[in-house]
Amino acid sequence: MLKFDKNDYRREAERFKALGHPTRLWIVRQLADGQEHCVCEFVEAVGVKFATISQHLAILKAAGIIADDKRGKQVFYRLCCPCLLSVLRCVGQAQEG
Amino acid sequence: MLKFDKNDYRREAERFKALGHPTRLWIVRQLADGQEHCVCEFVEAVGVKFATISQHLAILKAAGIIADDKRGKQVFYRLCCPCLLSVLRCVGQAQEG
DNA sequence: TGTACATTTCGTAATATAACTAAATGTCTA
DNA sequence: TAGACATTTAGTTATATTACGAAATGTACA
């Protein structure tokens, strides 16, 4: 077994960590319809403060999972990695071990 | 857009969170060869204390990602969800957005 | 039975995360 | 240009995570 080098796994672990929060996972699933969605939609559906949603979106963006597009006063987010859909399906179905 | 209900996403988010640590992600990748591996192998390769590895393994097990099998004095772990392999591949390849 | 070994559990201290309020930024429109 | 609006950033506090050493558990074998 090869030696573990933390740096080789940091970035990838960051992606999983970003998905490892109920609110963020829900956001990603909402975006999985392929459409763009506005920050305000998330705020309303989740029921937390604007700042909190904004912070979650920033984490997903930093992880390279979503991308944003400013149009007028609003900001729209979309999924950037299409293969994430099958990931969500798999992890969602995983059985107890 | 439907209202968010945290409970619907808790369990699944827990799985992602379990993968969201460099050491745990590395462990899962080691198990991705389909073989069982002993706790002591991980301890040696990662270079942290036994208690720390044991804790990481417990988190992965609680998330339903790995399962264990005690044989004699040793404990062996294996992956329990084969579809995880494609998940790892996808998230590993995800591009910056 | 006693001791060594592999692993887990417990208690603790340092660090990271989550959600909030308040303040800052950027964009449209009067 | 001033004000309203959508969002982000900063600062703060409570809670969670991480890694550790020490103690506990369970198994094998002398």
Short mmCIF file of C-alpha atoms (C1' of nucleotides) in Angstrom, two decimals:
data_model
loop_
_atom_site.label_atom_id
_atom_site.label_comp_id
_atom_site.label_asym_id
_atom_site.label_seq_id
_atom_site.Cartn_x
_atom_site.Cartn_y
_atom_site.Cartn_z
CA MET A 1 0.00 0.00 0.00
CA LEU A 2 1.39 3.40 -1.01
CA LYS A 3 2.09 6.15 1.49
CA PHE A 4 -0.70 8.67 1.94
CA ASP A 5 0.02 12.22 0.78
CA LYS A 6 -2.62 14.62 2.03
CA ASN A 7 -2.08 17.10 -0.77
CA ASP A 8 -3.14 14.54 -3.37
CA TYR A 9 -6.58 14.34 -1.77
CA ARG A 10 -7.23 17.82 -0.48
CA ARG A 11 -9.01 19.20 -3.49
CA GLU A 12 -11.18 16.18 -4.10
CA ALA A 13 -12.10 15.91 -0.43
CA GLU A 14 -13.12 19.55 -0.57
CA ARG A 15 -15.68 18.66 -3.24
CA PHE A 16 -17.20 15.92 -1.14
CA LYS A 17 -17.20 18.14 1.91
CA ALA A 18 -19.05 20.80 -0.03
CA LEU A 19 -21.78 18.24 -0.76
CA GLY A 20 -21.79 17.11 2.85
CA HIS A 21 -24.34 19.55 4.20
CA PRO A 22 -28.11 19.05 3.86
CA THR A 23 -28.76 22.55 2.58
CA ARG A 24 -25.96 22.45 0.02
CA LEU A 25 -26.93 19.00 -1.16
CA TRP A 26 -30.48 20.21 -1.61
CA ILE A 27 -29.27 23.21 -3.60
CA VAL A 28 -27.26 20.96 -5.89
CA ARG A 29 -30.25 18.72 -6.41
CA GLN A 30 -32.38 21.72 -7.31
CA LEU A 31 -29.81 22.70 -9.91
CA ALA A 32 -29.79 19.15 -11.23
CA ASP A 33 -32.78 20.00 -13.38
CA GLY A 34 -30.27 21.69 -15.67
CA GLN A 35 -31.85 25.11 -15.20
CA GLU A 36 -30.30 28.16 -13.65
CA HIS A 37 -31.77 29.31 -10.37
CA CYS A 38 -31.63 32.62 -8.58
CA VAL A 39 -30.24 33.03 -5.07
CA CYS A 40 -33.55 34.42 -3.87
CA GLU A 41 -35.34 31.19 -4.82
CA PHE A 42 -33.07 29.24 -2.51
CA VAL A 43 -33.47 31.71 0.31
CA GLU A 44 -37.22 31.41 0.17
CA ALA A 45 -37.37 27.61 -0.06
CA VAL A 46 -34.76 26.90 2.59
CA GLY A 47 -35.95 29.45 5.11
CA VAL A 48 -32.64 30.78 6.37
CA LYS A 49 -31.09 34.23 5.98
CA PHE A 50 -29.77 35.52 2.71
CA ALA A 51 -26.24 35.66 4.09
CA THR A 52 -26.36 32.00 5.03
CA ILE A 53 -27.42 30.85 1.58
CA SER A 54 -24.84 33.10 0.02
CA GLN A 55 -22.17 31.46 2.14
CA HIS A 56 -23.29 27.97 1.12
CA LEU A 57 -23.25 28.97 -2.53
CA ALA A 58 -19.73 30.34 -2.11
CA ILE A 59 -18.58 27.01 -0.71
CA LEU A 60 -20.09 25.07 -3.62
CA LYS A 61 -18.55 27.50 -6.06
CA ALA A 62 -15.11 27.29 -4.46
CA ALA A 63 -15.36 23.51 -4.76
CA GLY A 64 -15.98 23.85 -8.49
CA ILE A 65 -19.45 22.36 -8.28
CA ILE A 66 -21.54 25.34 -9.32
CA ALA A 67 -20.96 28.49 -11.33
CA ASP A 68 -22.70 31.84 -11.22
CA ASP A 69 -23.87 34.39 -13.70
CA LYS A 70 -24.85 37.92 -12.69
CA ARG A 71 -27.70 39.44 -14.64
CA GLY A 72 -28.99 42.77 -13.50
CA LYS A 73 -29.59 42.84 -9.80
CA GLN A 74 -29.81 39.08 -9.54
CA VAL A 75 -27.28 36.26 -9.50
CA PHE A 76 -28.09 32.91 -11.10
CA TYR A 77 -26.37 29.67 -10.31
CA ARG A 78 -26.01 26.49 -12.34
CA LEU A 79 -24.33 23.11 -11.93
CA CYS A 80 -20.99 22.91 -13.67
CA CYS A 81 -20.32 19.20 -13.60
CA PRO A 82 -22.97 17.14 -15.38
CA CYS A 83 -21.57 13.83 -14.11
CA LEU A 84 -22.56 14.93 -10.65
CA LEU A 85 -26.05 13.72 -11.42
CA SER A 86 -25.01 10.08 -11.45
CA VAL A 87 -22.98 10.68 -8.33
CA LEU A 88 -26.02 11.95 -6.52
CA ARG A 89 -28.01 8.98 -7.72
CA CYS A 90 -25.42 6.49 -6.52
CA VAL A 91 -24.78 7.98 -3.12
CA GLY A 92 -28.50 8.46 -2.64
CA GLN A 93 -29.13 4.78 -3.23
CA ALA A 94 -26.24 3.44 -1.18
CA GLN A 95 -27.41 0.84 1.27
CA GLU A 96 -26.45 0.39 4.87
CA GLY A 97 -23.38 -1.80 5.32
CA MET B 1 -39.33 25.10 -6.26
CA LEU B 2 -40.32 22.83 -3.37
CA LYS B 3 -39.65 23.71 0.25
CA PHE B 4 -36.47 22.30 1.72
CA ASP B 5 -36.83 19.69 4.45
CA LYS B 6 -33.55 19.05 6.19
CA ASN B 7 -34.48 15.54 7.26
CA ASP B 8 -34.78 14.42 3.66
CA TYR B 9 -31.12 15.21 3.07
CA ARG B 10 -29.47 14.45 6.38
CA ARG B 11 -28.50 10.85 5.73
CA GLU B 12 -27.22 11.45 2.23
CA ALA B 13 -25.27 14.52 3.28
CA GLU B 14 -23.68 12.42 5.99
CA ARG B 15 -22.30 10.10 3.30
CA PHE B 16 -20.73 12.95 1.39
CA LYS B 17 -19.37 14.46 4.57
CA ALA B 18 -17.75 11.13 5.41
CA LEU B 19 -15.92 11.27 2.08
CA GLY B 20 -14.99 14.91 2.66
CA HIS B 21 -11.73 14.39 4.51
CA PRO B 22 -8.42 13.65 2.76
CA THR B 23 -7.56 10.70 4.97
CA ARG B 24 -10.98 9.10 4.67
CA LEU B 25 -11.10 9.63 0.93
CA TRP B 26 -7.72 7.99 0.63
CA ILE B 27 -8.89 5.03 2.73
CA VAL B 28 -11.92 4.57 0.48
CA ARG B 29 -9.69 4.69 -2.58
CA GLN B 30 -7.43 2.05 -1.11
CA LEU B 31 -10.45 -0.17 -0.57
CA ALA B 32 -11.56 0.48 -4.12
CA ASP B 33 -9.30 -2.34 -5.28
CA GLY B 34 -12.03 -4.65 -4.01
CA GLN B 35 -9.76 -6.23 -1.41
CA GLU B 36 -10.14 -6.13 2.32
CA HIS B 37 -7.52 -4.18 4.22
CA CYS B 38 -6.46 -4.29 7.84
CA VAL B 39 -6.58 -1.24 10.11
CA CYS B 40 -2.87 -1.53 10.75
CA GLU B 41 -2.11 -1.07 7.05
CA PHE B 42 -3.87 2.28 7.09
CA VAL B 43 -2.15 3.37 10.26
CA GLU B 44 1.23 2.70 8.76
CA ALA B 45 0.59 4.35 5.41
CA VAL B 46 -1.14 7.44 6.74
CA GLY B 47 1.23 8.09 9.60
CA VAL B 48 -1.23 9.11 12.30
CA LYS B 49 -2.10 7.34 15.53
CA PHE B 50 -4.15 4.19 15.68
CA ALA B 51 -6.96 5.98 17.52
CA THR B 52 -7.25 8.54 14.75
CA ILE B 53 -7.56 5.97 11.97
CA SER B 54 -10.02 4.01 14.03
CA GLN B 55 -12.15 7.11 14.39
CA HIS B 56 -12.08 7.79 10.64
CA LEU B 57 -13.08 4.20 9.95
CA ALA B 58 -15.96 4.51 12.39
CA ILE B 59 -17.23 7.58 10.54
CA LEU B 60 -17.10 5.79 7.18
CA LYS B 61 -18.84 2.79 8.69
CA ALA B 62 -21.58 4.89 10.27
CA ALA B 63 -22.16 6.46 6.87
CA GLY B 64 -22.68 3.01 5.37
CA ILE B 65 -19.66 3.28 3.11
CA ILE B 66 -17.47 0.54 4.53
CA ALA B 67 -18.04 -2.62 6.55
CA ASP B 68 -15.74 -4.51 8.87
CA ASP B 69 -14.92 -8.10 9.62
CA LYS B 70 -13.00 -9.15 12.70
CA ARG B 71 -10.67 -12.09 12.27
CA GLY B 72 -8.47 -13.02 15.17
CA LYS B 73 -6.76 -9.99 16.59
CA GLN B 74 -7.20 -7.95 13.46
CA VAL B 75 -10.08 -6.05 11.90
CA PHE B 76 -10.48 -5.91 8.13
CA TYR B 77 -12.46 -3.31 6.26
CA ARG B 78 -14.05 -3.41 2.82
CA LEU B 79 -16.12 -1.08 0.66
CA CYS B 80 -19.81 -1.84 0.79
CA CYS B 81 -21.12 0.17 -2.11
CA PRO B 82 -19.58 -0.79 -5.46
CA CYS B 83 -21.12 2.17 -7.26
CA LEU B 84 -18.91 4.39 -5.16
CA LEU B 85 -16.13 3.71 -7.63
CA SER B 86 -17.81 5.67 -10.39
CA VAL B 87 -18.61 8.40 -7.89
CA LEU B 88 -14.97 8.73 -7.02
CA ARG B 89 -14.05 8.80 -10.67
CA CYS B 90 -16.56 11.54 -11.45
CA VAL B 91 -15.80 13.81 -8.55
CA GLY B 92 -12.11 13.29 -9.09
CA GLN B 93 -12.40 14.49 -12.66
CA ALA B 94 -14.69 17.43 -11.99
CA GLN B 95 -13.31 20.58 -13.54
CA GLU B 96 -13.11 24.05 -12.09
CA GLY B 97 -16.19 26.10 -12.79
"C1'" DT C 1 -4.77 -17.70 33.87
"C1'" DG C 2 -1.83 -14.00 32.50
"C1'" DT C 3 0.27 -11.25 29.13
"C1'" DA C 4 0.85 -9.31 24.60
"C1'" DC C 5 -1.34 -7.45 20.73
"C1'" DA C 6 -4.90 -5.02 17.67
"C1'" DT C 7 -8.32 -2.05 17.99
"C1'" DT C 8 -11.91 0.96 20.02
"C1'" DT C 9 -13.62 4.26 23.34
"C1'" DC C 10 -13.10 8.29 26.29
"C1'" DG C 11 -11.74 12.81 27.54
"C1'" DT C 12 -9.51 16.95 25.96
"C1'" DA C 13 -7.59 20.91 23.43
"C1'" DA C 14 -7.08 23.23 18.98
"C1'" DT C 15 -9.25 24.33 14.90
"C1'" DA C 16 -13.11 24.57 11.55
"C1'" DT C 17 -17.96 25.21 10.39
"C1'" DA C 18 -22.67 27.25 10.62
"C1'" DA C 19 -25.84 30.74 11.21
"C1'" DC C 20 -26.67 35.13 12.51
"C1'" DT C 21 -26.60 40.60 12.36
"C1'" DA C 22 -24.64 44.53 10.44
"C1'" DA C 23 -22.10 46.72 7.01
"C1'" DA C 24 -20.36 46.85 2.21
"C1'" DT C 25 -20.82 46.24 -2.84
"C1'" DG C 26 -22.81 46.55 -7.23
"C1'" DT C 27 -26.80 47.51 -10.36
"C1'" DC C 28 -30.99 49.45 -11.87
"C1'" DT C 29 -34.24 53.28 -12.16
"C1'" DA C 30 -36.45 57.67 -10.79
"C1'" DT D 1 -26.96 61.19 -8.65
"C1'" DA D 2 -29.89 59.23 -4.91
"C1'" DG D 3 -32.46 55.44 -3.36
"C1'" DA D 4 -34.00 50.78 -3.56
"C1'" DC D 5 -32.86 46.15 -4.26
"C1'" DA D 6 -30.07 41.65 -4.55
"C1'" DT D 7 -26.27 39.82 -2.96
"C1'" DT D 8 -21.72 39.34 -0.63
"C1'" DT D 9 -18.43 40.16 3.03
"C1'" DA D 10 -17.04 40.81 7.86
"C1'" DG D 11 -17.40 39.91 12.54
"C1'" DT D 12 -19.31 37.07 16.18
"C1'" DT D 13 -20.90 33.19 18.85
"C1'" DA D 14 -22.30 28.35 19.35
"C1'" DT D 15 -21.42 23.94 17.87
"C1'" DA D 16 -18.84 20.23 15.42
"C1'" DT D 17 -14.61 18.06 13.91
"C1'" DT D 18 -9.87 16.56 14.36
"C1'" DA D 19 -6.03 14.46 16.48
"C1'" DC D 20 -4.09 13.14 20.42
"C1'" DG D 21 -2.85 10.29 24.90
"C1'" DA D 22 -4.69 7.22 28.13
"C1'" DA D 23 -7.72 3.73 29.40
"C1'" DA D 24 -10.84 -0.06 28.04
"C1'" DT D 25 -12.07 -4.15 25.22
"C1'" DG D 26 -11.48 -8.41 23.01
"C1'" DT D 27 -8.59 -12.23 21.12
"C1'" DA D 28 -4.78 -15.42 20.92
"C1'" DC D 29 -1.35 -17.99 22.83
"C1'" DA D 30 2.28 -19.23 26.42
#
